[in-house]
Amino acid sequence: MNYLMCSVGRRGELLKDFRQSISADSKLIATDNSKYAPALYFADKQYIVPRISDPSYIGILLDICRKEKINAITTFIDPEIEILAKNREKFTEIGVEVLAPYRETAELCFDKYKMFKYLSENSIRTVMTWGTIEEFDAAYANKEVEFPVFVKPRTGSGSVGARRIEEYEALKSAIAEDPTLIIQEYMNCIDLDADVYIDTISHEAVSAFSKKKIETRIGGASKTVSFKDDSLFAFIRKICFVLKFNGPVDMDFFYRDGEYYLSEVNPRFGGAYLHAYGAGVDFIKLIEKNLQGFINESCFGNYEDGVVMMMYDSVVIKKAGEILRK
């Protein structure tokens, strides 16, 4: 099986995990728009491509898929997810599985306010959210919310612009400066996430690895500890029943007063999937089985409690002549 990994950036450790799990005759093909993306150099072959907004971008990916006999394509950045989802049929026509959600779900995941409304309509517990200052004012007047609150961009990724707001005047200033911000209740409780695999044939969630966050940096958790809870697994299955995912996803949760609340979904390999893989939860094997035409059996909870992950920095060293040319 050959894989096209798009916008690989710094995700070298994930490519190393893929290398360990795929068969010897499988290949990893990586793309990025910069020849200095370190993860490129963990692949069998590299392509420097235009930015994802370039009109020629999808055509170039399709050409690479044909040339390299690609079986599955995925991306490591949020803005590209919806692009792949919108063009799923073009890849399917040439035999490529798109490891990204279906279009409607991709759009919801990228628009946090639309996602809030959709989850609420489908009885999925989530963080209370207001799309405008006027909506918030009505709730505040009715004492449905109090300060502090939390604001974040309606679209975007990597926690950019997300912050706690302590009082009303500061909230008004923040919204006036950036009208794209949404307002959420401040969840002063346990912060956790789960890596989930949705089978590409049965379209059911078949595996999940849950972990509590010990430390979080911009873009995700950097230190985590594993745990298992059947009630969380049941909640994950319910979420995956109302959304159309395909392959790996990363879900963020809060735990308050004995209940789980869905915060966000990144429908791709999460930055902390490395923890799941290190604890023996191998989504790569699940992908390969799907690509071979087989449905994966449910394997929730096939890992140990109390496994700790601690991320650290590493480097790629190359001579100038070994760096790719555009």
Tab-separated table of C-alpha atoms in Angstrom:
chain	number	residue	atom	x	y	z
A	1	MET	CA	0.000	0.000	0.000
A	2	ASN	CA	1.314	3.438	-0.931
A	3	TYR	CA	0.393	6.542	1.054
A	4	LEU	CA	0.409	10.207	0.084
A	5	MET	CA	0.969	12.339	3.188
A	6	CYS	CA	0.165	15.990	2.456
A	7	SER	CA	1.473	19.101	4.203
A	8	VAL	CA	3.711	17.028	6.460
A	9	GLY	CA	5.522	19.962	8.074
A	10	ARG	CA	7.145	18.865	11.353
A	11	ARG	CA	5.319	15.523	11.710
A	12	GLY	CA	8.402	13.368	11.291
A	13	GLU	CA	7.660	11.105	14.256
A	14	LEU	CA	4.297	10.149	12.748
A	15	LEU	CA	5.978	9.197	9.479
A	16	LYS	CA	8.418	7.088	11.487
A	17	ASP	CA	5.472	5.305	13.117
A	18	PHE	CA	3.974	4.661	9.677
A	19	ARG	CA	7.293	3.210	8.557
A	20	GLN	CA	7.268	0.753	11.466
A	21	SER	CA	3.743	-0.474	10.760
A	22	ILE	CA	3.449	-0.648	6.983
A	23	SER	CA	4.713	-3.623	5.000
A	24	ALA	CA	8.213	-3.591	3.525
A	25	ASP	CA	6.949	-3.076	-0.025
A	26	SER	CA	4.681	-0.136	0.900
A	27	LYS	CA	5.833	3.429	0.288
A	28	LEU	CA	5.383	6.799	1.951
A	29	ILE	CA	5.184	9.789	-0.380
A	30	ALA	CA	5.233	13.214	1.305
A	31	THR	CA	4.365	16.709	0.130
A	32	ASP	CA	4.860	20.209	1.464
A	33	ASN	CA	5.196	23.688	-0.001
A	34	SER	CA	8.598	24.154	1.661
A	35	LYS	CA	11.713	22.100	1.026
A	36	TYR	CA	12.661	22.807	4.638
A	37	ALA	CA	9.736	20.846	6.096
A	38	PRO	CA	11.671	18.287	8.199
A	39	ALA	CA	9.099	15.490	7.927
A	40	LEU	CA	9.664	15.309	4.161
A	41	TYR	CA	12.941	13.519	4.776
A	42	PHE	CA	11.328	10.569	6.541
A	43	ALA	CA	9.408	9.611	3.372
A	44	ASP	CA	10.515	7.409	0.473
A	45	LYS	CA	9.862	10.219	-1.977
A	46	GLN	CA	9.144	13.920	-1.631
A	47	TYR	CA	7.273	16.482	-3.703
A	48	ILE	CA	7.351	20.250	-3.308
A	49	VAL	CA	3.868	21.496	-4.197
A	50	PRO	CA	2.100	24.880	-4.352
A	51	ARG	CA	0.135	26.250	-1.411
A	52	ILE	CA	-3.217	24.545	-0.860
A	53	SER	CA	-5.027	27.673	-2.120
A	54	ASP	CA	-3.401	27.405	-5.559
A	55	PRO	CA	-5.962	26.494	-8.287
A	56	SER	CA	-3.603	23.817	-9.611
A	57	TYR	CA	-3.167	22.115	-6.242
A	58	ILE	CA	-5.680	19.261	-6.517
A	59	GLY	CA	-4.609	18.484	-10.069
A	60	ILE	CA	-1.008	18.156	-8.902
A	61	LEU	CA	-2.024	15.787	-6.079
A	62	LEU	CA	-4.008	13.657	-8.536
A	63	ASP	CA	-0.977	13.462	-10.835
A	64	ILE	CA	1.204	12.332	-7.922
A	65	CYS	CA	-1.387	9.704	-6.979
A	66	ARG	CA	-1.350	8.267	-10.503
A	67	LYS	CA	2.415	8.368	-10.829
A	68	GLU	CA	3.125	6.800	-7.420
A	69	LYS	CA	0.200	4.330	-7.469
A	70	ILE	CA	-1.205	5.806	-4.268
A	71	ASN	CA	-3.798	3.837	-2.285
A	72	ALA	CA	-4.658	6.408	0.392
A	73	ILE	CA	-4.207	10.147	0.895
A	74	THR	CA	-4.353	12.223	4.070
A	75	THR	CA	-3.278	15.621	5.346
A	76	PHE	CA	-1.715	16.829	8.576
A	77	ILE	CA	-3.198	20.363	8.553
A	78	ASP	CA	-6.769	21.454	9.220
A	79	PRO	CA	-7.342	23.856	6.275
A	80	GLU	CA	-6.603	21.080	3.784
A	81	ILE	CA	-9.151	18.659	5.225
A	82	GLU	CA	-12.131	20.370	3.614
A	83	ILE	CA	-10.272	20.611	0.287
A	84	LEU	CA	-9.709	16.854	0.212
A	85	ALA	CA	-13.290	16.212	1.314
A	86	LYS	CA	-14.716	18.382	-1.476
A	87	ASN	CA	-12.623	16.520	-4.055
A	88	ARG	CA	-13.190	13.002	-2.687
A	89	GLU	CA	-14.823	11.716	-5.879
A	90	LYS	CA	-11.838	12.728	-8.020
A	91	PHE	CA	-9.557	10.608	-5.858
A	92	THR	CA	-12.046	7.754	-5.561
A	93	GLU	CA	-12.276	7.561	-9.357
A	94	ILE	CA	-8.557	6.671	-9.528
A	95	GLY	CA	-8.732	4.211	-6.615
A	96	VAL	CA	-7.466	6.449	-3.805
A	97	GLU	CA	-9.056	6.337	-0.347
A	98	VAL	CA	-9.387	9.821	1.168
A	99	LEU	CA	-8.646	9.620	4.887
A	100	ALA	CA	-10.703	12.701	5.704
A	101	PRO	CA	-14.337	13.231	6.684
A	102	TYR	CA	-17.136	13.595	4.201
A	103	ARG	CA	-17.845	17.103	2.976
A	104	GLU	CA	-20.684	18.078	5.327
A	105	THR	CA	-18.739	16.958	8.385
A	106	ALA	CA	-15.533	18.593	7.165
A	107	GLU	CA	-17.370	21.921	6.892
A	108	LEU	CA	-18.774	21.548	10.409
A	109	CYS	CA	-15.381	20.734	11.907
A	110	PHE	CA	-13.861	23.856	10.354
A	111	ASP	CA	-16.672	26.147	11.568
A	112	LYS	CA	-16.870	25.867	15.357
A	113	TYR	CA	-20.173	27.723	15.687
A	114	LYS	CA	-21.909	25.592	13.049
A	115	MET	CA	-20.522	22.543	14.824
A	116	PHE	CA	-21.959	23.743	18.148
A	117	LYS	CA	-25.416	24.186	16.646
A	118	TYR	CA	-25.296	20.817	14.873
A	119	LEU	CA	-24.175	18.964	18.017
A	120	SER	CA	-26.878	20.653	20.087
A	121	GLU	CA	-29.545	19.688	17.555
A	122	ASN	CA	-28.339	16.079	17.738
A	123	SER	CA	-28.238	15.861	21.549
A	124	ILE	CA	-24.447	15.719	21.815
A	125	ARG	CA	-23.192	17.417	24.987
A	126	THR	CA	-20.838	20.232	24.050
A	127	VAL	CA	-19.495	23.531	25.362
A	128	MET	CA	-22.116	26.296	25.374
A	129	THR	CA	-21.234	28.724	22.567
A	130	TRP	CA	-22.452	32.099	21.323
A	131	GLY	CA	-21.751	33.305	17.791
A	132	THR	CA	-22.246	37.051	18.412
A	133	ILE	CA	-21.966	39.508	21.268
A	134	GLU	CA	-25.732	40.062	20.976
A	135	GLU	CA	-26.410	36.350	21.578
A	136	PHE	CA	-24.065	36.415	24.539
A	137	ASP	CA	-25.676	39.568	25.964
A	138	ALA	CA	-29.078	37.870	26.030
A	139	ALA	CA	-27.682	34.832	27.851
A	140	TYR	CA	-25.698	37.042	30.245
A	141	ALA	CA	-28.778	39.108	31.074
A	142	ASN	CA	-30.669	35.899	31.884
A	143	LYS	CA	-27.759	34.742	34.086
A	144	GLU	CA	-27.156	31.710	31.870
A	145	VAL	CA	-23.418	32.457	31.809
A	146	GLU	CA	-20.916	34.300	33.977
A	147	PHE	CA	-17.333	35.451	33.702
A	148	PRO	CA	-14.694	34.338	32.983
A	149	VAL	CA	-15.533	33.194	29.436
A	150	PHE	CA	-13.411	31.794	26.638
A	151	VAL	CA	-13.048	33.183	23.110
A	152	LYS	CA	-11.602	31.602	19.975
A	153	PRO	CA	-11.796	32.210	16.203
A	154	ARG	CA	-14.863	30.678	14.559
A	155	THR	CA	-12.495	29.015	12.069
A	156	GLY	CA	-8.791	28.292	12.336
A	157	SER	CA	-6.532	25.818	14.098
A	158	GLY	CA	-3.620	25.475	16.479
A	159	SER	CA	-5.324	27.405	19.321
A	160	VAL	CA	-4.330	30.700	17.661
A	161	GLY	CA	-6.360	33.553	19.189
A	162	ALA	CA	-7.982	31.362	21.856
A	163	ARG	CA	-7.903	32.900	25.332
A	164	ARG	CA	-9.714	33.451	28.597
A	165	ILE	CA	-11.568	36.752	29.123
A	166	GLU	CA	-12.165	37.983	32.670
A	167	GLU	CA	-14.736	40.759	32.356
A	168	TYR	CA	-17.327	42.287	30.038
A	169	GLU	CA	-15.433	45.339	28.784
A	170	ALA	CA	-12.483	43.151	27.794
A	171	LEU	CA	-14.894	40.876	25.927
A	172	LYS	CA	-16.418	43.802	24.022
A	173	SER	CA	-12.927	45.016	23.058
A	174	ALA	CA	-11.884	41.543	21.901
A	175	ILE	CA	-14.981	41.146	19.709
A	176	ALA	CA	-14.624	44.653	18.285
A	177	GLU	CA	-11.013	43.917	17.381
A	178	ASP	CA	-11.822	40.507	15.868
A	179	PRO	CA	-15.488	39.925	14.919
A	180	THR	CA	-14.687	36.311	13.915
A	181	LEU	CA	-14.368	35.310	17.576
A	182	ILE	CA	-16.984	33.083	19.155
A	183	ILE	CA	-17.691	33.104	22.891
A	184	GLN	CA	-17.830	29.982	25.049
A	185	GLU	CA	-18.517	29.189	28.673
A	186	TYR	CA	-15.271	28.707	30.560
A	187	MET	CA	-14.840	25.020	31.373
A	188	ASN	CA	-12.869	24.922	34.622
A	189	CYS	CA	-12.631	21.143	34.745
A	190	ILE	CA	-10.675	18.120	33.482
A	191	ASP	CA	-9.278	18.565	29.950
A	192	LEU	CA	-8.725	15.414	27.888
A	193	ASP	CA	-8.795	14.049	24.373
A	194	ALA	CA	-9.150	10.854	22.399
A	195	ASP	CA	-7.670	9.506	19.195
A	196	VAL	CA	-10.447	7.668	17.357
A	197	TYR	CA	-10.449	5.475	14.255
A	198	ILE	CA	-13.581	5.297	12.105
A	199	ASP	CA	-13.597	2.287	9.808
A	200	THR	CA	-13.656	3.365	6.148
A	201	ILE	CA	-15.938	0.467	5.158
A	202	SER	CA	-18.421	0.108	8.044
A	203	HIS	CA	-18.164	3.858	8.888
A	204	GLU	CA	-18.302	2.959	12.592
A	205	ALA	CA	-15.848	3.945	15.303
A	206	VAL	CA	-13.797	0.832	16.032
A	207	SER	CA	-10.919	2.075	18.205
A	208	ALA	CA	-10.227	4.888	20.664
A	209	PHE	CA	-7.323	5.903	22.874
A	210	SER	CA	-8.205	8.397	25.606
A	211	LYS	CA	-5.739	10.492	27.567
A	212	LYS	CA	-5.810	13.246	30.161
A	213	LYS	CA	-3.762	16.337	29.377
A	214	ILE	CA	-0.928	17.091	31.787
A	215	GLU	CA	0.560	19.938	29.750
A	216	THR	CA	-0.650	21.734	26.621
A	217	ARG	CA	1.291	23.923	24.235
A	218	ILE	CA	0.045	25.817	21.167
A	219	GLY	CA	-1.344	23.232	18.791
A	220	GLY	CA	-2.085	20.479	21.287
A	221	ALA	CA	-1.145	18.372	24.298
A	222	SER	CA	2.555	17.774	24.927
A	223	LYS	CA	2.269	15.621	28.059
A	224	THR	CA	-0.558	13.161	28.601
A	225	VAL	CA	-1.504	10.058	30.605
A	226	SER	CA	-3.771	7.306	29.308
A	227	PHE	CA	-7.033	6.220	30.926
A	228	LYS	CA	-10.064	4.112	30.018
A	229	ASP	CA	-13.744	4.789	30.623
A	230	ASP	CA	-16.574	2.864	28.978
A	231	SER	CA	-18.913	5.850	29.305
A	232	LEU	CA	-16.499	7.962	27.235
A	233	PHE	CA	-16.241	5.197	24.639
A	234	ALA	CA	-20.055	5.087	24.423
A	235	PHE	CA	-20.145	8.870	23.991
A	236	ILE	CA	-17.560	8.641	21.193
A	237	ARG	CA	-19.661	6.052	19.374
A	238	LYS	CA	-22.691	8.365	19.648
A	239	ILE	CA	-20.693	11.275	18.201
A	240	CYS	CA	-19.476	9.163	15.297
A	241	PHE	CA	-23.043	8.093	14.574
A	242	VAL	CA	-24.160	11.687	13.839
A	243	LEU	CA	-21.008	12.806	11.974
A	244	LYS	CA	-19.487	11.262	8.840
A	245	PHE	CA	-15.824	10.662	9.553
A	246	ASN	CA	-13.469	8.453	7.565
A	247	GLY	CA	-10.271	7.214	9.187
A	248	PRO	CA	-8.377	8.836	12.087
A	249	VAL	CA	-9.748	11.763	14.089
A	250	ASP	CA	-8.707	13.634	17.228
A	251	MET	CA	-11.473	14.633	19.669
A	252	ASP	CA	-11.106	17.108	22.539
A	253	PHE	CA	-13.312	16.732	25.612
A	254	PHE	CA	-14.050	18.247	28.979
A	255	TYR	CA	-15.202	16.210	32.001
A	256	ARG	CA	-17.454	18.033	34.463
A	257	ASP	CA	-19.815	16.770	37.165
A	258	GLY	CA	-19.666	13.199	35.922
A	259	GLU	CA	-20.379	14.043	32.265
A	260	TYR	CA	-18.235	14.327	29.145
A	261	TYR	CA	-18.586	17.349	26.847
A	262	LEU	CA	-17.229	17.402	23.304
A	263	SER	CA	-15.096	20.497	22.734
A	264	GLU	CA	-13.657	20.187	19.220
A	265	VAL	CA	-12.864	17.602	16.562
A	266	ASN	CA	-9.749	17.648	14.382
A	267	PRO	CA	-10.625	15.058	11.693
A	268	ARG	CA	-7.052	13.907	11.037
A	269	PHE	CA	-4.163	12.333	12.930
A	270	GLY	CA	-3.848	14.445	16.071
A	271	GLY	CA	-0.488	15.796	17.153
A	272	ALA	CA	-0.553	13.541	20.204
A	273	TYR	CA	-1.483	10.357	18.311
A	274	LEU	CA	2.141	9.444	18.991
A	275	HIS	CA	1.005	8.555	22.514
A	276	ALA	CA	-1.636	6.150	21.227
A	277	TYR	CA	0.828	4.477	18.890
A	278	GLY	CA	3.445	4.192	21.626
A	279	ALA	CA	0.862	2.499	23.853
A	280	GLY	CA	0.106	-0.068	21.148
A	281	VAL	CA	-3.002	1.458	19.506
A	282	ASP	CA	-2.039	1.122	15.854
A	283	PHE	CA	-4.416	2.970	13.511
A	284	ILE	CA	-2.005	2.334	10.637
A	285	LYS	CA	-2.744	-1.381	10.745
A	286	LEU	CA	-6.465	-0.563	10.767
A	287	ILE	CA	-6.017	1.601	7.663
A	288	GLU	CA	-4.131	-1.166	5.862
A	289	LYS	CA	-6.833	-3.710	6.660
A	290	ASN	CA	-9.495	-1.356	5.267
A	291	LEU	CA	-7.446	-0.778	2.124
A	292	GLN	CA	-7.278	-4.552	1.662
A	293	GLY	CA	-11.089	-4.635	1.708
A	294	PHE	CA	-11.702	-5.877	5.249
A	295	ILE	CA	-13.810	-4.355	8.032
A	296	ASN	CA	-12.029	-3.859	11.352
A	297	GLU	CA	-13.579	-5.355	14.459
A	298	SER	CA	-14.157	-3.081	17.440
A	299	CYS	CA	-11.073	-2.905	19.664
A	300	PHE	CA	-11.872	-0.136	22.147
A	301	GLY	CA	-9.714	-0.087	25.263
A	302	ASN	CA	-6.915	-2.354	23.984
A	303	TYR	CA	-4.226	-0.486	25.938
A	304	GLU	CA	-3.101	0.082	29.518
A	305	ASP	CA	-4.156	2.780	31.958
A	306	GLY	CA	-1.456	5.083	33.270
A	307	VAL	CA	0.856	5.196	30.240
A	308	VAL	CA	2.549	8.614	30.134
A	309	MET	CA	3.706	10.513	27.037
A	310	MET	CA	6.243	13.343	27.267
A	311	MET	CA	7.083	15.119	23.987
A	312	TYR	CA	10.488	16.623	23.296
A	313	ASP	CA	12.160	18.397	20.379
A	314	SER	CA	14.382	16.743	17.773
A	315	VAL	CA	16.048	17.798	14.526
A	316	VAL	CA	16.756	16.751	10.928
A	317	ILE	CA	20.301	17.432	9.731
A	318	LYS	CA	21.071	17.504	5.987
A	319	LYS	CA	23.839	18.884	3.796
A	320	ALA	CA	22.721	21.756	1.577
A	321	GLY	CA	23.048	19.544	-1.501
A	322	GLU	CA	20.648	17.017	0.006
A	323	ILE	CA	17.824	19.532	0.362
A	324	LEU	CA	15.155	19.217	-2.292
A	325	ARG	CA	15.051	21.603	-5.209
A	326	LYS	CA	11.783	23.208	-6.226
